[in-house]
XYZ file of C-alpha atoms in Angstrom:
227
model
C 0.000 0.000 0.000
C 2.805 2.403 0.929
C 4.523 1.749 -2.392
C 1.377 2.746 -4.304
C 1.045 5.954 -2.294
C 4.719 6.803 -2.805
C 4.501 6.189 -6.560
C 1.458 8.442 -6.812
C 3.370 11.124 -4.881
C 6.332 10.948 -7.225
C 4.095 11.260 -10.291
C 2.483 14.460 -9.016
C 3.165 17.432 -11.294
C 4.705 20.511 -9.728
C 3.421 23.986 -10.662
C 5.806 26.543 -12.123
C 5.220 29.188 -9.478
C 5.974 27.741 -6.057
C 7.252 30.925 -4.467
C 5.068 32.095 -1.610
C 5.346 33.684 1.794
C 4.751 30.952 4.348
C 3.937 33.129 7.343
C 0.441 32.603 8.695
C -0.144 36.313 9.086
C 0.310 37.362 5.453
C -0.600 34.395 3.241
C -4.247 34.159 2.156
C -5.807 30.725 2.526
C -6.499 28.733 -0.641
C -10.082 27.684 -1.172
C -10.036 24.323 -2.927
C -10.098 20.972 -1.138
C -7.994 17.892 -1.901
C -9.539 15.397 -4.259
C -10.908 12.236 -2.633
C -7.937 10.295 -4.055
C -5.435 12.818 -2.686
C -7.120 12.868 0.722
C -7.055 9.073 1.024
C -3.433 8.932 -0.182
C -2.517 11.372 2.596
C -4.423 9.374 5.188
C -2.572 6.228 4.115
C 0.685 8.156 4.504
C -0.239 9.052 8.081
C -0.280 5.331 8.928
C 3.513 5.602 9.066
C 3.179 7.975 12.020
C 0.951 5.473 13.828
C 3.324 2.548 13.335
C 6.781 4.164 13.604
C 8.142 4.076 17.170
C 10.031 7.067 18.499
C 13.738 6.503 17.950
C 14.957 7.617 21.364
C 12.887 5.008 23.170
C 13.935 2.265 20.767
C 17.611 3.075 21.355
C 17.074 2.889 25.119
C 15.394 -0.517 24.949
C 11.915 0.624 25.980
C 9.308 -2.095 25.527
C 6.396 -1.221 23.227
C 7.561 2.376 22.764
C 5.151 5.094 21.781
C 4.717 5.990 18.128
C 5.236 9.377 16.525
C 1.451 9.768 16.378
C 1.143 8.964 20.097
C 3.561 11.792 20.846
C 1.711 14.308 18.669
C -1.690 13.351 20.059
C -0.742 14.187 23.630
C 0.819 17.441 22.444
C -2.492 18.327 20.791
C -4.289 17.648 24.062
C -1.776 19.805 25.928
C -2.671 22.694 23.658
C -6.385 21.996 24.097
C -6.256 22.303 27.896
C -3.791 25.174 28.202
C -6.475 27.829 28.613
C -6.659 31.529 27.714
C -4.102 32.648 30.307
C -1.318 31.437 28.031
C -2.074 34.323 25.662
C -1.925 32.248 22.479
C -4.238 31.124 19.701
C -5.191 27.757 21.163
C -6.679 26.360 17.954
C -3.463 27.156 16.111
C -1.424 25.454 18.831
C -3.574 22.330 18.586
C -3.082 22.213 14.823
C 0.648 22.855 15.145
C 0.945 20.056 17.683
C -0.532 17.480 15.309
C 1.433 18.780 12.307
C 4.908 19.475 13.707
C 6.250 15.942 13.093
C 4.181 15.093 10.009
C 7.311 15.086 7.806
C 8.450 12.032 9.761
C 5.841 9.996 7.895
C 8.329 10.197 5.007
C 11.768 10.651 6.592
C 11.267 8.812 9.890
C 12.135 10.016 13.395
C 15.602 11.525 12.992
C 17.281 12.159 16.339
C 20.844 12.953 17.493
C 21.315 9.173 17.740
C 21.078 9.023 13.935
C 24.247 11.074 13.290
C 22.440 13.371 10.845
C 23.476 17.035 10.881
C 20.697 19.427 11.969
C 20.912 21.235 8.608
C 20.479 17.969 6.722
C 17.590 16.912 8.972
C 15.858 20.214 8.261
C 16.445 19.858 4.528
C 15.038 16.328 4.477
C 11.974 17.332 6.449
C 11.387 20.451 4.351
C 11.504 18.296 1.217
C 9.006 15.914 2.836
C 6.630 18.821 3.490
C 6.922 19.767 -0.189
C 6.021 16.199 -1.122
C 2.995 16.307 1.197
C 1.880 19.566 -0.394
C 2.158 17.955 -3.822
C 0.205 14.937 -2.642
C -2.665 17.072 -1.307
C -2.508 19.545 -4.200
C -0.510 22.772 -4.182
C -3.613 24.926 -4.494
C -5.524 23.374 -1.608
C -6.066 24.996 1.756
C -4.963 21.772 3.461
C -1.583 21.742 1.732
C -1.019 25.418 2.440
C -2.020 25.224 6.094
C 0.114 22.161 6.843
C 3.110 23.844 5.229
C 2.552 27.119 7.087
C 2.126 25.408 10.450
C 5.262 23.315 9.976
C 7.393 26.271 8.895
C 6.064 28.416 11.744
C 6.968 25.699 14.247
C 10.450 25.321 12.782
C 11.041 29.092 12.820
C 10.131 29.202 16.539
C 9.314 32.909 16.475
C 5.576 33.137 17.203
C 4.092 32.743 20.682
C 2.265 29.661 19.453
C 5.438 28.041 18.125
C 7.326 28.711 21.337
C 4.582 27.104 23.415
C 4.329 24.058 21.148
C 8.121 23.710 21.233
C 7.851 23.592 25.030
C 5.085 20.995 24.753
C 7.343 18.900 22.510
C 10.018 18.783 25.196
C 7.504 18.409 28.002
C 5.690 15.499 26.367
C 9.017 13.722 25.951
C 9.981 13.968 29.624
C 6.473 13.052 30.776
C 6.835 9.927 28.667
C 10.335 9.333 30.037
C 8.994 9.534 33.600
C 6.241 7.077 32.745
C 8.762 4.605 31.323
C 10.941 5.039 34.406
C 7.965 4.195 36.601
C 6.458 1.415 34.486
C 9.594 -0.292 33.154
C 12.280 0.658 35.653
C 14.314 2.481 33.011
C 16.951 5.080 33.890
C 16.214 7.916 31.479
C 17.938 10.900 33.089
C 19.496 11.879 29.761
C 16.101 12.998 28.466
C 15.651 15.311 31.430
C 19.203 16.617 31.042
C 18.574 17.436 27.375
C 15.625 19.680 28.246
C 16.903 21.291 31.436
C 16.752 25.088 31.246
C 15.293 25.029 27.747
C 11.651 25.811 28.526
C 10.869 29.350 27.408
C 7.189 29.906 28.236
C 5.568 30.361 31.631
C 3.285 27.408 30.931
C 6.147 25.159 29.896
C 8.196 26.089 32.956
C 5.269 25.591 35.351
C 4.247 22.232 33.938
C 7.849 21.031 33.858
C 8.311 22.077 37.511
C 5.249 20.043 38.438
C 6.669 17.012 36.657
C 10.076 17.428 38.314
C 8.371 17.528 41.727
C 6.431 14.358 41.017
C 9.553 12.599 39.738
C 11.470 13.612 42.860
C 8.632 12.324 45.047
C 8.652 9.035 43.133
C 12.389 8.656 43.696
C 11.977 8.954 47.480
C 8.768 6.945 47.885
C 8.549 3.646 49.713
C 8.856 0.618 47.411
C 5.410 -0.453 46.313
C 4.002 3.049 46.613
C 3.201 4.969 43.453
C 2.985 8.738 44.001
C 0.342 10.648 42.121
């Protein structure tokens, strides 16, 4: 099935004029929708996100590690519950959360373990986004919005992008804590990699709550499971 989708993607014709401003503030939304065939092709592509485990957990020997889609789902829920006090467009954060790793349906979950330079990782993922746009149809609102959300997240300049970046790190260490508790793994390296890197008040507050719970778990009586 994946081979058929990939072949269809490669046969897609590219328009001559692909230059556009990708900022959400200045680019008008397209009006057309993907064809039924294009929509279903894209949905088949997303299966890769559901079945591809996150590389970091695989490398650390975690049993039944979460998938890329699992990670993005909880990030979307984080954005849903954040509330108006965060001062962001919540709907945009939800969308960004479920789009930010969509390129990994094509390139896989590239991490520092993979020995791929950050510039090359970005190039590969940017090319994957272009392929997704071609699959959905360059003139469709879906293709344009996915591209804009991904580029906004990567640029990390808007309030929404900064919050979702914090959620990305926060979801990872929440998952690390869960694997520590459920599988007895020592996953300090994931906490070390995010220490001091939260930039929003929400990210810092939620991370502090997690750190407190992890510390309580470390000092609890064997057999007890702190909330």
